[in-house]
Amino acid sequence: MTRQVGGAFASVVEANELPRIVRLEDNLYAAVFTLMKLLPARYIVDRARRSGALAPGATVIETSSGTFGLGLALVCRLRGHPLIVVGDPAIDRNLRTRLEFLGARVELVDAFDAPGGIQGARLARVAELHRAHPGSYVPDQYENPDNPGAYGIVADQLLSTLGPIGRLVGPVGSGGSTGGLAAALRQSGGDTKLTGVDTPGSVIFGHHNGKRLLRGLGSSIHAGNVRHTAYDDVHWVGAAPAFWTTRELYAERAIFAGPTSGASFLAARWHARQEPGSVTVALFPDDGYRYLDTVYNDDWLRAQGVDRIPPPAEPKPVTAPDDLDEHWSHLAWGRRPLTEARRFPS
């Protein structure tokens, strides 16, 4: 798909898929996306159309309760594909409205006790729908290598703007953005360190599965696109510090972002101050409009029992993922496989 026609973008998708690069501190920068998952959604759909895996007018079916679903809805609407999004009851009302306004059909699954938790139940429903719609296409964000493969263009943008990147910090869900960007940056000849930001209650880096108030990162399944041996460090950030830092980003820096951006900023700022001679880049995945009724709403925070206090000045250092603090923990992962998650040296 051509990104520009003359001086204009081919569509609003291409116009919004790349981030703005913003300097936050001396050696700390943010890649600020309006909707980060728009890029892999467009990339996956267009490559499937070119290969014949997605026929003209065929139905697209995917699991998402967040921004990948919205990215797909925008792309499918413009490319002429019906879309079914399988989510769960935690999907926010405003997002569901936007999906349905774009013509997507939204199905909710609430079997939290299913194998693989709620995400396992959602994937099972996607498989059922795929069988019921012959010729349909499943983007499969958790396993499809085109998800991380989409981010090469962002790596080029970062390198041409900032030069060598010492450390990349970003939230981890499907593993596409952090893993794909780090791989592309390292292929340029540097050895960029990679920090993944997760949350307690997520199994990605070896913690137990549990309820998570902080959404948009974390998982109850192990996605194939999360290559654990790519990560140098892992932070687990709880809801309260993520929400506080998200609001701080807007109140003090006028960056109106979602809570995964707050979690990313918290970890990235700490690393940048530990490594003053190196450039650190934080990924900010989406804007704040979805969160006006939640993260930016004091009544909602009180109803959730979220303490509005500043986060700790630094994370709790841990040697295993079963020793997490509810607020903020850090583990020097060391590019190890997940099988070694509970055998780190003390």
XYZ file of C-alpha atoms in Angstrom:
346
model
C 0.000 0.000 0.000
C 1.467 3.381 -1.021
C 1.775 5.646 2.015
C 1.516 8.889 0.059
C -0.009 10.043 -3.195
C 1.867 13.139 -4.254
C 1.910 15.298 -1.136
C -1.056 13.576 0.510
C -1.415 10.308 2.394
C -3.294 7.512 0.678
C -5.762 7.345 3.569
C -6.193 8.297 7.214
C -4.612 4.944 8.131
C -1.262 5.801 6.573
C -1.521 9.339 7.951
C -1.741 8.091 11.544
C 0.291 4.889 11.716
C 3.680 6.425 12.602
C 4.550 8.122 15.911
C 5.741 11.614 16.739
C 9.175 11.610 18.378
C 9.138 13.842 21.470
C 12.038 14.739 23.764
C 11.097 14.319 27.437
C 14.449 14.728 29.229
C 18.094 15.120 28.186
C 18.470 11.532 26.979
C 14.857 10.349 27.110
C 12.498 10.406 24.130
C 9.000 9.094 23.502
C 7.547 7.591 20.359
C 4.027 8.976 20.759
C 1.414 7.084 18.749
C -2.189 8.066 18.221
C -2.973 4.363 17.760
C 0.105 2.131 17.637
C -1.771 -1.049 16.683
C -2.971 0.644 13.506
C 0.437 -0.066 11.965
C 0.456 -3.877 12.402
C -3.255 -4.048 11.550
C -2.636 -2.325 8.222
C 0.555 -4.306 7.551
C -1.006 -7.705 8.329
C -4.175 -7.075 6.312
C -2.355 -5.682 3.286
C 0.170 -8.543 3.201
C -2.651 -11.091 3.523
C -4.487 -9.421 0.634
C -1.365 -9.476 -1.537
C -0.621 -13.133 -0.764
C -4.220 -14.231 -1.389
C -4.735 -15.368 2.219
C -7.434 -12.676 2.497
C -9.741 -12.584 -0.497
C -11.588 -9.399 -1.543
C -14.622 -8.893 0.682
C -13.770 -11.821 2.993
C -14.516 -11.588 6.700
C -11.722 -10.831 9.178
C -12.046 -12.344 12.678
C -9.770 -11.447 15.609
C -9.607 -11.342 19.399
C -9.093 -7.930 20.979
C -10.497 -5.785 23.737
C -8.245 -2.887 22.867
C -6.485 -0.963 20.176
C -5.630 -3.803 17.795
C -9.349 -4.299 17.281
C -9.795 -0.605 16.585
C -6.881 -0.610 14.166
C -8.410 -3.560 12.321
C -11.810 -1.857 12.233
C -10.328 1.210 10.543
C -8.349 -0.838 8.026
C -11.165 -3.296 7.267
C -13.643 -0.493 6.758
C -11.394 1.159 4.177
C -10.400 -2.136 2.509
C -13.976 -3.487 2.324
C -13.817 -6.424 4.756
C -16.479 -7.332 7.345
C -14.900 -7.628 10.795
C -15.818 -9.649 13.878
C -13.987 -8.683 17.078
C -14.092 -11.118 20.001
C -13.548 -9.304 23.297
C -14.523 -9.595 26.945
C -16.742 -7.580 29.312
C -13.819 -5.338 30.251
C -13.961 -3.677 26.825
C -14.875 -0.066 27.432
C -18.120 1.394 26.170
C -16.505 4.104 24.055
C -14.257 1.639 22.250
C -17.163 -0.683 21.514
C -19.126 2.248 20.115
C -16.259 3.166 17.810
C -15.881 -0.440 16.627
C -19.567 -0.810 15.855
C -19.768 2.576 14.156
C -17.066 1.331 11.782
C -19.244 -1.691 10.988
C -17.496 -4.248 13.198
C -19.499 -6.923 14.977
C -18.416 -7.263 18.615
C -18.813 -10.553 20.496
C -18.080 -10.758 24.239
C -16.767 -13.824 26.041
C -16.734 -13.952 29.836
C -15.353 -17.424 30.666
C -12.530 -16.214 32.914
C -12.026 -19.730 34.330
C -11.424 -21.305 30.909
C -8.022 -22.817 30.023
C -5.738 -19.890 29.278
C -8.041 -17.528 31.140
C -10.170 -15.001 29.338
C -7.766 -14.731 26.408
C -7.842 -18.500 25.965
C -11.645 -18.355 25.887
C -11.568 -15.553 23.339
C -9.182 -17.485 21.100
C -11.433 -20.532 21.296
C -14.380 -18.405 20.145
C -12.314 -16.994 17.266
C -11.590 -20.561 16.139
C -15.327 -21.395 16.240
C -16.209 -18.318 14.196
C -13.420 -19.050 11.712
C -14.907 -22.512 11.085
C -18.387 -21.019 10.760
C -17.262 -18.467 8.117
C -15.546 -20.304 5.240
C -12.918 -18.144 3.583
C -12.528 -15.892 6.629
C -9.113 -14.674 7.760
C -7.672 -14.524 11.293
C -4.798 -11.996 11.683
C -3.613 -13.858 14.831
C -1.723 -10.998 16.440
C -0.196 -13.289 19.081
C 1.525 -15.667 16.641
C 1.687 -13.931 13.244
C 5.292 -12.830 12.477
C 3.880 -9.940 10.439
C 2.937 -8.300 13.750
C 6.569 -7.664 14.837
C 7.557 -7.391 11.183
C 5.419 -4.269 10.799
C 7.683 -2.148 12.989
C 10.726 -1.940 10.739
C 9.494 1.401 9.403
C 9.385 2.784 12.970
C 12.948 1.605 13.596
C 14.044 3.504 10.485
C 12.218 6.592 11.737
C 13.871 6.407 15.174
C 17.357 5.880 13.772
C 17.061 8.696 11.242
C 15.766 11.066 13.948
C 17.863 10.126 16.986
C 20.764 8.017 15.800
C 21.785 4.949 17.834
C 19.226 3.898 20.443
C 20.718 2.623 23.687
C 17.511 1.315 25.224
C 13.948 0.748 24.065
C 11.189 0.560 26.690
C 7.618 -0.479 25.966
C 4.564 -2.322 27.263
C 4.269 -6.003 26.344
C 1.061 -7.758 25.311
C 1.349 -9.645 22.038
C 5.086 -8.889 21.880
C 4.843 -7.272 18.462
C 5.965 -3.708 19.084
C 8.822 -4.237 21.553
C 10.135 -7.412 19.946
C 9.772 -6.160 16.392
C 11.342 -2.788 17.051
C 14.246 -4.207 19.046
C 14.999 -6.748 16.324
C 14.989 -4.065 13.632
C 17.159 -1.706 15.696
C 19.662 -4.462 16.413
C 19.787 -5.420 12.743
C 21.013 -1.885 12.042
C 24.283 -2.771 13.750
C 23.624 -1.566 17.290
C 22.876 -3.647 20.361
C 19.845 -1.828 21.728
C 18.819 -2.973 25.197
C 15.154 -3.927 25.470
C 12.953 -3.375 28.512
C 9.506 -4.949 28.647
C 6.798 -3.435 30.843
C 4.262 -5.897 32.228
C 1.832 -5.818 35.167
C 1.137 -8.135 38.124
C -1.415 -10.808 37.242
C 0.073 -11.351 33.784
C 1.781 -14.623 32.853
C 4.040 -13.217 30.127
C 7.222 -13.178 32.191
C 6.357 -15.900 34.668
C 3.986 -14.300 37.166
C 0.689 -16.039 37.974
C -2.515 -15.280 36.079
C -4.868 -12.885 37.863
C -7.287 -10.003 37.453
C -5.650 -6.883 36.050
C -7.081 -3.398 36.401
C -4.332 -2.030 34.172
C -5.301 -3.100 30.660
C -3.570 -2.846 27.289
C -0.525 -4.817 28.397
C -0.056 -8.185 30.053
C -1.703 -11.456 29.103
C -3.186 -14.681 30.424
C -1.561 -16.675 27.596
C 1.979 -17.100 26.303
C 2.094 -15.489 22.871
C 4.519 -16.828 20.306
C 5.504 -13.280 19.331
C 6.972 -12.673 22.798
C 10.599 -13.733 22.346
C 11.820 -13.760 25.924
C 15.462 -13.989 24.903
C 15.201 -10.502 23.383
C 14.555 -8.734 26.717
C 17.285 -7.343 28.946
C 14.987 -6.080 31.715
C 11.374 -6.477 32.818
C 9.279 -4.108 34.929
C 5.930 -4.994 36.467
C 3.908 -1.819 37.030
C 0.643 -1.850 38.964
C -2.475 0.108 38.129
C -2.042 2.891 40.695
C 1.464 4.023 39.635
C 0.577 3.631 35.956
C -2.533 5.800 36.337
C -0.680 8.420 38.371
C 2.130 8.678 35.828
C -0.340 8.806 32.925
C -2.049 11.804 34.497
C 1.353 13.346 35.246
C 2.275 13.085 31.567
C -0.725 15.192 30.663
C -0.686 17.649 33.575
C 3.041 18.416 33.342
C 4.019 17.622 29.744
C 0.711 17.994 27.844
C 0.982 14.445 26.470
C -2.545 13.046 26.528
C -2.003 9.300 26.568
C -3.379 5.999 27.794
C -2.214 4.142 30.917
C 0.218 1.829 29.156
C 2.084 4.986 28.164
C 2.249 5.984 31.827
C 3.675 2.586 32.743
C 6.199 2.822 29.897
C 7.248 6.321 30.946
C 7.742 5.302 34.576
C 10.168 2.518 33.646
C 11.896 4.467 30.856
C 12.545 7.518 33.024
C 14.204 5.325 35.639
C 16.450 3.647 33.063
C 17.348 6.954 31.376
C 18.524 8.380 34.700
C 20.575 5.241 35.357
C 22.189 5.511 31.908
C 22.754 9.245 31.245
C 25.190 8.672 28.401
C 22.735 6.644 26.322
C 19.532 7.455 24.431
C 16.396 5.819 25.853
C 13.141 5.659 23.867
C 9.760 4.897 25.464
C 6.798 3.648 23.434
C 3.498 5.473 24.091
C 0.886 3.281 22.359
C -2.281 5.410 22.219
C -3.961 8.686 23.124
C -6.070 9.340 26.204
C -9.576 9.746 24.807
C -10.643 6.171 25.627
C -9.748 6.761 29.259
C -11.611 9.972 30.080
C -14.219 8.007 32.058
C -11.623 5.862 33.832
C -7.982 6.860 34.308
C -8.757 10.595 34.109
C -11.887 10.330 36.274
C -11.447 10.734 40.045
C -14.803 9.099 40.850
C -13.868 5.991 38.860
C -10.486 5.754 40.578
C -12.159 5.932 43.993
C -14.691 3.286 42.984
C -11.834 0.975 41.979
C -10.035 1.575 45.264
C -7.024 3.089 43.497
C -4.832 5.173 45.767
C -3.921 8.543 44.266
C -0.397 8.754 45.634
C 2.864 9.241 43.732
C 4.654 6.046 42.676
C 7.867 4.994 44.414
C 11.029 6.780 43.332
C 12.445 3.483 42.085
C 11.233 -0.071 41.533
C 11.619 -2.931 43.960
C 14.479 -5.119 42.679
C 13.408 -8.761 42.474
C 15.171 -11.979 41.533
C 12.086 -13.923 40.458
C 8.625 -13.082 39.098
C 6.848 -14.552 42.122
C 8.302 -11.871 44.424
C 6.590 -8.823 42.945
C 5.568 -5.637 44.717
C 2.019 -4.536 43.898
C 3.268 -1.129 42.773
C 6.476 -1.473 40.774
C 9.116 -4.197 40.470
C 12.190 -4.667 38.288
C 14.043 -7.815 37.235
C 17.286 -7.889 35.254
C 16.043 -10.484 32.752
C 19.291 -10.885 30.835
C 17.875 -12.230 27.540
C 16.946 -15.541 29.133
C 14.227 -17.962 28.064
C 11.015 -18.105 30.073
C 11.996 -21.542 31.409
C 14.651 -19.819 33.532
C 12.275 -17.240 35.004
C 12.463 -18.717 38.496
C 16.156 -19.531 38.438
C 17.723 -16.091 38.323
C 20.762 -15.467 40.498
C 20.084 -13.524 43.700
